[in-house]
Short mmCIF file of C-alpha atoms and ligand atoms in Angstrom, two decimals:
data_model
loop_
_atom_site.label_atom_id
_atom_site.label_comp_id
_atom_site.label_asym_id
_atom_site.label_seq_id
_atom_site.Cartn_x
_atom_site.Cartn_y
_atom_site.Cartn_z
CA MET A 1 -23.33 15.91 -9.74
CA ALA A 2 -25.32 17.34 -7.74
CA LYS A 3 -23.69 18.14 -4.35
CA GLN A 4 -24.36 15.27 -0.87
CA PRO A 5 -25.77 17.00 1.52
CA MET A 6 -25.27 14.33 3.76
CA LEU A 7 -23.27 12.39 6.27
CA LYS A 8 -21.58 16.31 7.36
CA PHE A 9 -21.16 14.75 11.30
CA THR A 10 -16.95 14.66 10.84
CA THR A 11 -17.02 18.11 9.64
CA VAL A 12 -20.08 19.76 11.30
CA SER A 13 -20.48 18.99 15.55
CA ARG A 14 -23.67 18.80 17.08
CA ASP A 15 -25.52 21.98 18.33
CA MET A 16 -28.06 22.12 19.89
CA PRO A 17 -31.00 25.16 19.62
CA GLU A 18 -30.01 27.59 21.38
CA LYS A 19 -31.18 27.61 25.49
CA ARG A 20 -32.40 30.74 27.56
CA MET A 21 -29.96 32.24 29.92
CA PRO A 22 -30.64 30.58 34.01
CA ASN A 23 -31.29 33.98 35.10
CA LEU A 24 -33.86 34.53 32.65
CA ARG A 25 -35.22 31.32 32.77
CA ARG A 26 -36.18 31.13 35.94
CA GLU A 27 -38.74 33.93 35.91
CA ASP A 28 -40.92 32.57 33.47
CA PHE A 29 -42.35 29.81 32.33
CA LYS A 30 -41.57 29.53 28.47
CA GLU A 31 -39.91 27.03 27.05
CA ILE A 32 -36.32 26.75 27.46
CA TYR A 33 -35.05 26.40 24.20
CA ALA A 34 -35.46 28.79 20.98
CA GLU A 35 -36.20 27.17 17.12
CA TYR A 36 -33.25 26.10 14.70
CA ALA A 37 -32.95 28.90 12.32
CA ASP A 38 -34.04 27.79 8.78
CA GLU A 39 -29.91 27.00 7.67
CA LYS A 40 -29.05 25.78 11.18
CA ALA A 41 -31.73 23.22 11.30
CA GLN A 42 -30.56 21.86 7.46
CA GLU A 43 -27.27 22.22 8.43
CA GLN A 44 -27.82 19.68 11.83
CA SER A 45 -29.83 17.30 9.47
CA SER A 46 -27.09 17.47 7.26
CA ARG A 47 -25.37 15.53 9.64
CA CYS A 48 -27.05 12.28 9.64
CA SER A 49 -25.19 9.30 8.03
CA GLN A 50 -27.78 7.59 6.38
CA CYS A 51 -27.88 4.46 8.18
CA GLY A 52 -29.00 1.37 6.00
CA VAL A 53 -30.46 0.05 9.08
CA PRO A 54 -31.28 3.00 11.28
CA TYR A 55 -31.01 2.31 15.01
CA CYS A 56 -33.02 5.69 15.54
CA GLN A 57 -35.96 4.93 13.45
CA THR A 58 -35.94 1.34 15.48
CA HIS A 59 -36.24 2.88 19.47
CA CYS A 60 -38.47 5.27 18.33
CA PRO A 61 -41.65 3.98 19.30
CA LEU A 62 -43.87 5.11 16.39
CA HIS A 63 -40.74 3.94 13.95
CA ASN A 64 -41.11 7.17 12.61
CA ASN A 65 -38.71 7.38 9.17
CA ILE A 66 -36.66 9.64 10.66
CA PRO A 67 -33.23 9.21 8.11
CA ASP A 68 -36.14 10.47 5.23
CA TRP A 69 -37.63 13.55 6.68
CA LEU A 70 -33.70 14.38 8.13
CA ARG A 71 -32.47 14.43 4.55
CA LEU A 72 -35.52 16.33 2.98
CA THR A 73 -34.41 18.88 5.91
CA ALA A 74 -31.05 19.03 4.72
CA GLU A 75 -32.19 19.31 1.46
CA GLY A 76 -34.31 22.59 2.04
CA ARG A 77 -37.73 19.97 1.11
CA LEU A 78 -39.52 21.22 4.11
CA LYS A 79 -42.76 20.44 3.01
CA GLU A 80 -42.41 16.70 2.01
CA ALA A 81 -40.05 16.23 5.12
CA TYR A 82 -42.94 17.48 7.35
CA GLU A 83 -45.95 14.97 5.24
CA ILE A 84 -43.45 12.12 5.92
CA SER A 85 -42.71 12.92 9.71
CA GLN A 86 -46.75 13.61 10.30
CA ALA A 87 -47.82 10.19 8.71
CA THR A 88 -46.27 8.35 11.81
CA ASN A 89 -47.25 10.72 13.98
CA THR A 90 -49.83 12.75 15.44
CA PHE A 91 -48.10 15.59 17.52
CA PRO A 92 -44.31 15.07 15.98
CA GLU A 93 -44.21 18.65 17.55
CA ILE A 94 -44.96 17.58 21.02
CA CYS A 95 -42.51 14.72 20.61
CA GLY A 96 -39.94 16.76 19.46
CA ARG A 97 -39.92 18.73 22.67
CA ILE A 98 -40.53 16.29 25.49
CA CYS A 99 -39.68 12.72 24.34
CA PRO A 100 -36.45 11.19 26.27
CA GLN A 101 -34.59 11.57 22.93
CA ASP A 102 -31.71 10.48 25.00
CA ARG A 103 -32.96 7.04 25.75
CA LEU A 104 -34.60 6.82 22.81
CA CYS A 105 -33.89 7.95 18.42
CA GLU A 106 -30.60 9.61 19.99
CA GLY A 107 -29.47 7.74 22.35
CA ASN A 108 -29.03 5.04 19.43
CA CYS A 109 -27.87 7.34 16.92
CA VAL A 110 -24.73 6.04 15.06
CA ILE A 111 -22.80 8.70 15.15
CA GLU A 112 -23.60 9.47 18.79
CA GLN A 113 -21.81 5.82 19.16
CA SER A 114 -18.79 6.45 17.45
CA GLY A 115 -18.33 9.81 19.96
CA HIS A 116 -19.23 12.68 17.23
CA GLY A 117 -22.52 13.48 19.00
CA THR A 118 -26.01 12.34 18.20
CA VAL A 119 -28.32 14.18 15.15
CA THR A 120 -30.37 16.45 17.07
CA ILE A 121 -33.65 14.50 15.91
CA GLY A 122 -35.75 15.78 18.58
CA SER A 123 -35.25 19.45 17.66
CA VAL A 124 -35.42 19.17 13.96
CA GLU A 125 -38.69 16.83 14.55
CA LYS A 126 -40.15 20.50 16.28
CA TYR A 127 -39.12 22.70 13.73
CA ILE A 128 -40.42 20.83 10.89
CA THR A 129 -43.94 20.56 12.39
CA ASP A 130 -43.75 23.74 13.81
CA THR A 131 -42.73 25.40 10.89
CA ALA A 132 -45.53 23.69 9.22
CA TRP A 133 -48.16 25.18 11.38
CA GLU A 134 -46.68 28.58 10.50
CA ASN A 135 -46.90 27.65 6.81
CA GLY A 136 -50.26 26.43 7.29
CA TRP A 137 -49.20 23.34 5.86
CA VAL A 138 -51.04 21.44 8.81
CA GLN A 139 -54.26 19.86 7.06
CA ALA A 140 -57.44 20.13 8.70
CA ILE A 141 -59.20 16.82 10.09
CA LYS A 142 -61.71 16.31 7.25
CA PRO A 143 -63.11 12.89 6.37
CA LYS A 144 -63.88 12.35 2.73
CA THR A 145 -67.14 10.68 3.99
CA GLU A 146 -69.37 10.17 7.68
CA ARG A 147 -69.49 7.15 8.91
CA ALA A 148 -72.56 6.35 11.06
CA GLU A 149 -70.64 3.98 14.05
CA SER A 150 -69.49 5.94 16.84
CA VAL A 151 -66.60 5.64 19.60
CA GLY A 152 -66.45 6.89 22.57
CA ILE A 153 -63.15 7.64 24.59
CA ILE A 154 -62.79 8.20 27.97
CA GLY A 155 -59.54 10.32 28.45
CA ALA A 156 -58.35 13.30 27.02
CA GLY A 157 -54.61 12.51 27.16
CA PRO A 158 -52.38 11.97 24.04
CA GLY A 159 -53.42 8.38 24.01
CA GLY A 160 -57.03 9.34 24.12
CA LEU A 161 -56.28 12.19 21.92
CA ALA A 162 -54.21 10.17 18.55
CA ALA A 163 -57.20 7.61 18.69
CA ALA A 164 -60.06 10.31 18.04
CA ASP A 165 -57.72 11.93 15.35
CA VAL A 166 -57.44 8.84 13.51
CA LEU A 167 -60.51 7.69 13.74
CA ARG A 168 -62.31 11.46 12.85
CA ARG A 169 -59.90 11.58 9.65
CA ALA A 170 -61.72 8.31 8.24
CA GLY A 171 -65.34 9.80 9.14
CA VAL A 172 -66.10 7.98 12.29
CA GLN A 173 -67.93 9.82 14.84
CA VAL A 174 -65.96 10.26 18.17
CA THR A 175 -66.86 11.70 21.62
CA ILE A 176 -64.19 12.27 24.12
CA TYR A 177 -64.98 12.30 27.87
CA ASP A 178 -62.44 13.86 30.07
CA ARG A 179 -63.05 14.76 33.82
CA TYR A 180 -61.15 17.63 33.58
CA ASP A 181 -62.01 21.48 31.88
CA ARG A 182 -59.21 21.26 29.32
CA ALA A 183 -58.41 18.32 26.86
CA GLY A 184 -54.66 17.22 27.04
CA GLY A 185 -54.21 15.04 29.48
CA LEU A 186 -50.76 15.26 31.18
CA LEU A 187 -50.05 17.54 28.19
CA THR A 188 -52.24 20.52 29.20
CA TYR A 189 -52.08 20.00 33.30
CA GLY A 190 -48.69 17.55 34.36
CA ILE A 191 -45.66 18.48 32.38
CA PRO A 192 -45.09 22.36 32.97
CA GLY A 193 -45.05 25.23 29.96
CA PHE A 194 -40.72 25.43 30.17
CA LYS A 195 -41.32 22.12 28.42
CA LEU A 196 -44.54 22.12 26.29
CA GLU A 197 -46.13 25.63 25.90
CA LYS A 198 -49.41 25.59 26.67
CA ASP A 199 -50.43 26.97 23.17
CA VAL A 200 -48.60 24.13 21.61
CA VAL A 201 -51.51 21.31 23.08
CA MET A 202 -54.13 24.03 22.86
CA ARG A 203 -54.12 24.24 18.84
CA ARG A 204 -54.19 20.34 18.39
CA ASN A 205 -57.34 20.27 20.91
CA ASP A 206 -58.76 23.35 18.35
CA GLN A 207 -58.22 21.26 15.20
CA LEU A 208 -59.80 17.91 16.73
CA ALA A 209 -62.72 20.02 17.53
CA GLU A 210 -62.80 22.01 14.13
CA GLY A 211 -62.45 18.32 12.65
CA GLY A 212 -65.66 17.09 14.08
CA ALA A 213 -64.34 15.44 17.52
CA ASN A 214 -67.19 15.90 20.22
CA PHE A 215 -64.95 17.08 23.67
CA GLU A 216 -67.80 16.00 26.71
CA LEU A 217 -65.46 18.02 29.62
CA ASN A 218 -65.54 18.62 33.29
CA CYS A 219 -67.42 14.73 32.76
CA ASP A 220 -66.27 12.50 35.53
CA VAL A 221 -67.14 9.17 34.34
CA GLY A 222 -67.86 6.81 37.42
CA VAL A 223 -69.26 10.09 38.45
CA ASP A 224 -71.53 12.33 35.82
CA ILE A 225 -72.02 9.11 33.52
CA SER A 226 -71.59 6.00 34.03
CA PHE A 227 -69.49 2.95 31.84
CA ALA A 228 -72.08 1.09 31.64
CA ASP A 229 -74.25 3.99 29.61
CA ILE A 230 -70.87 5.41 27.94
CA ARG A 231 -70.89 1.64 26.25
CA ALA A 232 -74.48 1.59 25.53
CA LYS A 233 -73.94 5.12 23.49
CA HIS A 234 -70.90 3.63 21.57
CA ASP A 235 -69.90 1.17 19.39
CA ALA A 236 -66.75 0.63 20.74
CA VAL A 237 -65.13 2.12 24.09
CA ILE A 238 -61.58 3.04 24.66
CA ILE A 239 -60.38 3.63 27.61
CA ALA A 240 -57.47 6.04 28.02
CA THR A 241 -57.49 7.17 31.98
CA GLY A 242 -53.95 7.83 32.94
CA VAL A 243 -52.56 6.90 36.25
CA TYR A 244 -52.98 9.28 38.64
CA LYS A 245 -52.95 7.39 42.08
CA THR A 246 -49.91 8.71 44.11
CA ARG A 247 -47.79 6.40 45.59
CA ASP A 248 -47.73 7.85 49.27
CA ILE A 249 -44.46 7.80 52.24
CA GLN A 250 -45.26 5.72 55.24
CA ALA A 251 -43.37 8.10 58.07
CA PRO A 252 -43.42 9.63 61.41
CA GLY A 253 -45.16 12.87 60.53
CA VAL A 254 -47.17 12.31 56.98
CA GLY A 255 -50.36 14.03 56.94
CA GLY A 256 -49.00 17.48 58.27
CA VAL A 257 -49.61 20.67 56.82
CA GLY A 258 -47.05 21.76 53.83
CA LEU A 259 -46.62 18.61 52.43
CA GLU A 260 -48.29 18.26 49.19
CA ARG A 261 -48.47 15.64 46.08
CA ALA A 262 -46.58 16.37 42.78
CA ILE A 263 -49.59 16.23 40.49
CA ASP A 264 -51.77 18.40 42.83
CA PHE A 265 -48.92 21.26 43.02
CA LEU A 266 -48.22 20.80 39.22
CA THR A 267 -51.82 20.72 38.01
CA ILE A 268 -52.40 23.91 39.82
CA SER A 269 -49.19 25.70 38.57
CA ASN A 270 -50.34 24.63 35.00
CA ARG A 271 -53.86 26.31 36.10
CA LYS A 272 -52.59 29.64 37.30
CA SER A 273 -50.15 29.49 34.11
CA PHE A 274 -53.36 29.86 31.91
CA GLY A 275 -54.78 32.89 34.35
CA ASP A 276 -57.42 30.31 36.00
CA ALA A 277 -58.53 31.85 39.38
CA VAL A 278 -56.75 29.27 41.76
CA GLU A 279 -58.16 29.20 45.69
CA GLU A 280 -55.04 26.81 46.44
CA PHE A 281 -52.46 28.92 44.83
CA ASP A 282 -53.58 32.16 46.15
CA SER A 283 -53.94 30.55 49.67
CA GLY A 284 -50.52 30.19 49.49
CA ARG A 285 -50.94 26.41 50.13
CA PHE A 286 -49.79 25.38 46.52
CA ASN A 287 -47.14 28.36 46.61
CA ALA A 288 -43.48 27.73 46.54
CA GLN A 289 -43.15 32.03 47.12
CA GLY A 290 -40.41 32.75 49.56
CA LYS A 291 -40.56 28.92 51.09
CA LYS A 292 -37.42 26.40 51.33
CA VAL A 293 -38.71 23.35 49.13
CA VAL A 294 -37.92 19.87 49.45
CA VAL A 295 -38.91 17.51 46.76
CA ILE A 296 -38.79 13.68 47.30
CA GLY A 297 -38.28 11.50 44.42
CA GLY A 298 -35.75 10.54 41.03
CA GLY A 299 -38.02 11.29 38.19
CA ASP A 300 -39.37 13.36 35.23
CA THR A 301 -42.21 14.46 38.03
CA ALA A 302 -39.74 15.39 41.06
CA MET A 303 -37.50 17.19 38.03
CA ASP A 304 -40.55 19.17 36.75
CA CYS A 305 -41.11 19.99 40.66
CA VAL A 306 -38.36 21.05 41.68
CA ARG A 307 -37.83 23.81 38.10
CA THR A 308 -41.67 24.54 38.97
CA SER A 309 -40.46 25.59 42.37
CA ILE A 310 -37.88 27.68 41.41
CA ARG A 311 -39.87 29.84 38.56
CA GLN A 312 -42.33 30.48 41.51
CA GLY A 313 -39.62 32.43 43.45
CA ALA A 314 -38.65 29.27 46.51
CA THR A 315 -35.92 30.61 48.38
CA SER A 316 -34.16 27.38 48.07
CA VAL A 317 -34.88 23.98 46.33
CA LYS A 318 -33.50 20.64 47.00
CA CYS A 319 -34.19 17.14 45.79
CA LEU A 320 -33.60 13.97 47.51
CA TYR A 321 -33.35 11.17 46.03
CA ARG A 322 -32.17 7.39 47.48
CA ARG A 323 -29.76 6.29 44.90
CA ASP A 324 -27.01 8.28 42.77
CA ARG A 325 -27.06 10.59 40.16
CA ALA A 326 -26.10 7.31 37.27
CA ASN A 327 -29.20 5.36 39.21
CA MET A 328 -32.12 7.88 39.20
CA PRO A 329 -34.86 7.65 36.54
CA GLY A 330 -35.32 10.64 35.32
CA SER A 331 -33.78 12.07 32.28
CA GLN A 332 -29.89 13.71 32.98
CA ARG A 333 -30.81 16.69 30.62
CA GLU A 334 -33.48 17.50 33.25
CA VAL A 335 -30.89 17.55 35.96
CA GLN A 336 -28.20 19.46 34.18
CA ASN A 337 -31.35 21.71 33.42
CA ALA A 338 -32.26 21.81 36.90
CA GLU A 339 -28.99 22.81 38.46
CA GLU A 340 -28.31 25.70 35.97
CA GLU A 341 -31.72 27.10 37.03
CA GLY A 342 -29.98 26.58 41.17
CA VAL A 343 -31.41 23.53 42.32
CA VAL A 344 -29.84 21.59 44.58
CA PHE A 345 -29.24 17.68 44.76
CA GLU A 346 -29.04 15.65 47.89
CA TRP A 347 -28.60 12.19 46.17
CA LEU A 348 -28.23 9.24 48.42
CA SER A 349 -31.01 10.47 50.83
CA ALA A 350 -33.97 9.46 51.95
CA PRO A 351 -36.47 11.04 53.97
CA LYS A 352 -37.65 8.98 57.32
CA GLY A 353 -39.55 11.67 58.96
CA PHE A 354 -41.10 15.08 58.80
CA VAL A 355 -40.54 17.14 61.46
CA GLY A 356 -43.58 19.68 62.81
CA ASP A 357 -46.34 20.70 61.43
CA PRO A 358 -46.91 22.87 59.84
CA VAL A 359 -44.02 20.65 58.75
CA THR A 360 -40.39 22.74 59.52
CA GLY A 361 -37.64 20.06 58.15
CA VAL A 362 -37.34 16.64 56.48
CA MET A 363 -35.89 14.07 58.70
CA VAL A 364 -33.15 12.83 56.43
CA GLN A 365 -31.03 9.29 56.71
CA LYS A 366 -28.19 8.99 54.70
CA MET A 367 -27.60 5.66 51.99
CA ARG A 368 -25.29 3.99 50.32
CA LEU A 369 -25.94 1.73 47.00
CA GLY A 370 -25.47 -2.50 47.95
CA ALA A 371 -25.62 -5.83 46.44
CA PRO A 372 -27.97 -5.76 43.37
CA ASP A 373 -31.16 -7.04 43.95
CA VAL A 374 -32.72 -9.65 41.60
CA SER A 375 -33.72 -7.05 38.74
CA GLY A 376 -29.98 -6.41 38.71
CA ARG A 377 -29.87 -2.37 40.21
CA GLN A 378 -28.40 -2.00 43.31
CA ALA A 379 -30.52 -1.51 46.33
CA PRO A 380 -30.03 1.29 48.49
CA GLU A 381 -29.29 0.31 52.21
CA VAL A 382 -29.13 2.84 55.53
CA ILE A 383 -26.03 4.42 56.58
CA GLU A 384 -26.73 4.37 60.70
CA GLY A 385 -25.94 7.58 62.43
CA ALA A 386 -25.91 9.58 59.62
CA ASP A 387 -29.59 10.94 59.65
CA TYR A 388 -30.08 15.19 59.78
CA VAL A 389 -32.79 17.44 59.47
CA GLU A 390 -33.09 19.41 56.34
CA GLU A 391 -34.85 22.36 56.83
CA ALA A 392 -38.27 22.80 54.61
CA ASP A 393 -41.70 24.38 54.90
CA LEU A 394 -42.61 22.67 51.70
CA VAL A 395 -42.47 19.44 50.66
CA ILE A 396 -43.32 17.90 47.61
CA MET A 397 -43.58 14.25 47.28
CA ALA A 398 -42.98 12.84 43.80
CA LEU A 399 -42.87 8.98 44.01
CA GLY A 400 -44.57 7.77 40.76
CA PHE A 401 -48.30 6.93 40.22
CA GLU A 402 -50.82 3.96 40.49
CA PRO A 403 -53.65 3.14 38.61
CA GLU A 404 -57.19 4.35 40.16
CA ASP A 405 -59.30 1.32 40.66
CA LEU A 406 -61.77 1.27 37.86
CA PRO A 407 -63.47 -1.89 38.43
CA LYS A 408 -64.68 -0.53 41.46
CA LEU A 409 -64.71 3.25 40.88
CA TRP A 410 -66.95 2.48 37.29
CA ASN A 411 -68.65 -0.62 39.33
CA THR A 412 -67.36 -2.80 36.58
CA PRO A 413 -65.90 -5.78 38.61
CA GLU A 414 -65.61 -7.94 34.82
CA LEU A 415 -63.41 -5.03 33.57
CA PRO A 416 -60.22 -6.93 33.00
CA VAL A 417 -57.36 -5.28 35.19
CA ASN A 418 -53.77 -6.94 36.41
CA ARG A 419 -52.46 -7.04 40.05
CA TRP A 420 -51.24 -3.56 39.27
CA GLY A 421 -54.59 -2.72 38.51
CA THR A 422 -53.56 -1.50 34.83
CA ILE A 423 -55.98 -2.83 32.25
CA LYS A 424 -55.49 -6.23 30.75
CA ALA A 425 -55.32 -4.77 26.91
CA ASP A 426 -53.60 -6.25 23.75
CA TYR A 427 -50.39 -4.75 23.92
CA ILE A 428 -51.16 -3.78 19.99
CA THR A 429 -54.25 -3.35 19.59
CA GLY A 430 -55.86 -2.76 23.11
CA ALA A 431 -58.55 -4.81 23.35
CA THR A 432 -59.48 -6.18 26.04
CA ASP A 433 -61.78 -9.60 26.98
CA LEU A 434 -64.78 -6.84 27.15
CA ASP A 435 -66.59 -6.77 23.87
CA GLY A 436 -65.93 -3.52 22.08
CA VAL A 437 -63.82 -2.06 25.15
CA TYR A 438 -60.31 -1.17 24.27
CA ALA A 439 -57.45 0.27 26.52
CA VAL A 440 -54.06 2.26 25.64
CA GLY A 441 -51.61 4.40 27.36
CA ASP A 442 -50.90 4.72 30.81
CA ILE A 443 -53.97 3.05 32.41
CA VAL A 444 -52.34 -0.43 30.41
CA ARG A 445 -48.45 0.40 30.37
CA GLY A 446 -48.13 2.28 34.49
CA ALA A 447 -46.15 5.67 33.93
CA SER A 448 -45.10 5.60 30.79
CA LEU A 449 -44.15 8.68 28.03
CA VAL A 450 -46.47 10.65 26.21
CA VAL A 451 -44.93 8.80 22.02
CA TRP A 452 -45.82 5.50 23.83
CA ALA A 453 -49.48 6.80 24.48
CA ILE A 454 -49.76 7.98 21.00
CA LYS A 455 -48.57 5.20 19.90
CA ASP A 456 -51.22 2.79 21.39
CA GLY A 457 -53.83 5.18 20.39
CA ARG A 458 -52.95 5.52 17.08
CA ASP A 459 -53.14 1.14 17.11
CA CYS A 460 -56.02 1.17 18.93
CA ALA A 461 -57.95 3.48 16.39
CA GLN A 462 -56.37 1.36 13.09
CA ALA A 463 -57.45 -2.11 14.76
CA ILE A 464 -60.97 -1.09 15.55
CA LEU A 465 -61.35 0.55 11.76
CA GLU A 466 -60.50 -2.88 10.27
CA LYS A 467 -63.33 -4.42 12.79
CA MET A 468 -65.38 -2.30 11.23
CA GLY A 469 -64.45 -2.79 7.81
CA ALA A 470 -63.25 0.78 7.57
CA SER A 471 -60.43 2.30 5.05
CA VAL A 472 -57.28 2.02 6.92
CA ALA A 473 -55.50 3.87 4.03
CA ILE A 474 -58.15 6.91 4.70
CA ALA A 475 -57.44 6.94 8.27
CA ALA A 476 -53.56 7.10 7.24
CA GLU A 477 -54.44 10.74 4.96
C1 FAD B 1 -45.03 15.44 35.34
C2 FAD B 1 -45.13 14.65 34.95
C3 FAD B 1 -44.22 14.85 33.62
C4 FAD B 1 -43.87 14.15 32.63
N1 FAD B 1 -43.29 14.31 31.23
C5 FAD B 1 -43.00 13.79 30.35
C6 FAD B 1 -42.24 14.25 29.39
O1 FAD B 1 -41.01 14.98 29.56
N2 FAD B 1 -42.11 13.13 28.33
C7 FAD B 1 -42.79 12.46 28.03
O2 FAD B 1 -42.70 11.30 27.15
N3 FAD B 1 -43.71 11.78 28.97
C8 FAD B 1 -43.90 12.59 30.01
N4 FAD B 1 -44.92 12.23 31.40
C9 FAD B 1 -45.41 11.13 30.95
C10 FAD B 1 -46.58 11.14 30.26
O3 FAD B 1 -47.80 12.77 30.43
C11 FAD B 1 -48.14 10.13 30.29
O4 FAD B 1 -47.27 8.57 30.00
C12 FAD B 1 -48.75 10.49 29.26
O5 FAD B 1 -49.42 11.86 28.93
C13 FAD B 1 -49.80 9.27 28.61
O6 FAD B 1 -50.83 9.68 27.86
P1 FAD B 1 -52.08 8.97 28.42
O7 FAD B 1 -52.95 9.68 27.52
O8 FAD B 1 -52.41 7.42 28.77
O9 FAD B 1 -53.23 9.32 29.61
P2 FAD B 1 -52.91 11.06 30.19
O10 FAD B 1 -52.13 11.74 30.08
O11 FAD B 1 -52.57 10.93 32.04
O12 FAD B 1 -54.73 11.35 30.07
C14 FAD B 1 -55.58 10.84 30.61
C15 FAD B 1 -56.96 11.78 30.75
O13 FAD B 1 -57.65 10.76 31.26
C16 FAD B 1 -58.99 11.79 32.25
N5 FAD B 1 -59.48 10.68 32.59
C17 FAD B 1 -59.06 10.00 34.11
N6 FAD B 1 -59.86 9.51 34.83
C18 FAD B 1 -61.16 9.72 34.08
C19 FAD B 1 -62.34 9.73 34.18
N7 FAD B 1 -62.91 8.60 35.23
N8 FAD B 1 -63.55 10.36 33.28
C20 FAD B 1 -62.77 11.13 32.35
N9 FAD B 1 -61.80 11.26 32.27
C21 FAD B 1 -60.62 10.52 33.67
C22 FAD B 1 -57.74 12.82 32.65
O14 FAD B 1 -58.35 13.78 33.50
C23 FAD B 1 -56.78 12.82 31.55
O15 FAD B 1 -56.93 13.87 30.95
C24 FAD B 1 -44.57 12.80 32.62
C25 FAD B 1 -45.77 12.54 33.11
C26 FAD B 1 -45.84 13.35 34.66
C27 FAD B 1 -47.14 13.07 35.76
S1 SF4 B 2 -40.90 10.49 18.13
FE1 SF4 B 2 -39.99 10.59 20.04
S2 SF4 B 2 -38.40 9.24 19.99
FE2 SF4 B 2 -39.16 8.99 17.94
S3 SF4 B 2 -37.86 10.57 17.23
FE3 SF4 B 2 -39.11 11.81 17.78
S4 SF4 B 2 -38.33 12.84 19.49
FE4 SF4 B 2 -37.08 10.61 18.97
#
């Protein structure tokens, strides 16, 4: 009888890929986790309990067939594992690196809930597709027939790129417009290299370009070309522009030198990592080297800013957040990584104002958590008389993002948006009330996750193909 390769969670303990030492991590922007060795990936996959109703799969936005690719990995059948993995996910190696697995697949793993520690689903997903790239199993995009219809996609982030991938595989002509000079959206210019190295994103951009997608970069829709012109050129248009308007603080001292927006700080840092000449960095304005840095916010963007500051050589990095650790929106795993690298978190601390121009400090007011509000979340309240000044010579605001006013910017008042400014679109197909206009990703959901943008892009492309009468099966190949 064949040996049972699975259900080893009682005898094999959870083991993440090796993490680089914090003192080495602080020196560069390389990813912090190593790749699994083959035997380790097999061993860790063998811990899966092969549930009849896999909650990990239910809680993965893409409904990835996780138990099947774990079993195939445990059996050493990696090529088949890759084929199953890529059937539901356009960028498995990217999700494996940056999904907040603790809130999605791994957080719902049954063996985690029984106290044995989750299967390391994300790390195995990354390993499978990185191995596929190394072995040449990742197929070029080669449609069997070319179709006459064309789709214009505004935004080359994960939502737009996932849609483009599905459409090109079905032979549809695709043009992707983006105002940046490189494709990838926040994968390229938002998320730092220590979470997602840039060649991982660039090889996906190359794959699409080699597969016949046409990229119109440095093209700001609403400035370099009108939305109306794009609609006129294509049979359908997908808006995948993400959300980029920064939430600001209203407080004394705002507007002074040394107070910067997180998205600018991260974009400039990523540009430097590409080797670009970036005047705003070279002038010292967006360079944390030798500075006391204070980052305001408790989400993933704030975590990326504190860890970027450390790598740039800040003398100290503090993160102010108005709630406590248990109630922060960012990933606990990222907080731990940041602490290991030397970041200090000041919980229950909110900015009241800023001292000096250029800035020399942040006026901090201490908070406590009060009664739950209507959402059930405990609202922070000020503790009177506990204010103090935190020294700083670079303050980075990471308070979240909102959509830009697209109907106004694009002179398209008929574009349907809701009261938050996100586009009103069908949650499955992405269709809006405007004929042939679709929307996906953050511009529909508000600031969300890469995996949701990928799901939206894939679903929207399928809906467009169905409307064209194209074979959806071809797209899935
Ligand atoms: C700092 C940071 C860290 C994050 N970390 C994570 C993480 O670890 N894990 C995770 O799952 N999610 C993370 N996210 C969220 C994730 O990046 C987004 O949810 C995801 O990228 C949204 O994809 P999208 O395709 O909708 O938009 P985006 O990735 O924002 O791409 C939109 C694209 O549209 C282009 N564009 C916008 N307007 C125009 C215009 N007028 N003309 C032409 N082009 C235009 C932009 O240049 C951009 O390239 C993070 C976000 C930030 C800001
Ligand atoms: S895509 Fe994200 S949520 Fe789904 S299995 Fe992969 S890491 Fe988990």
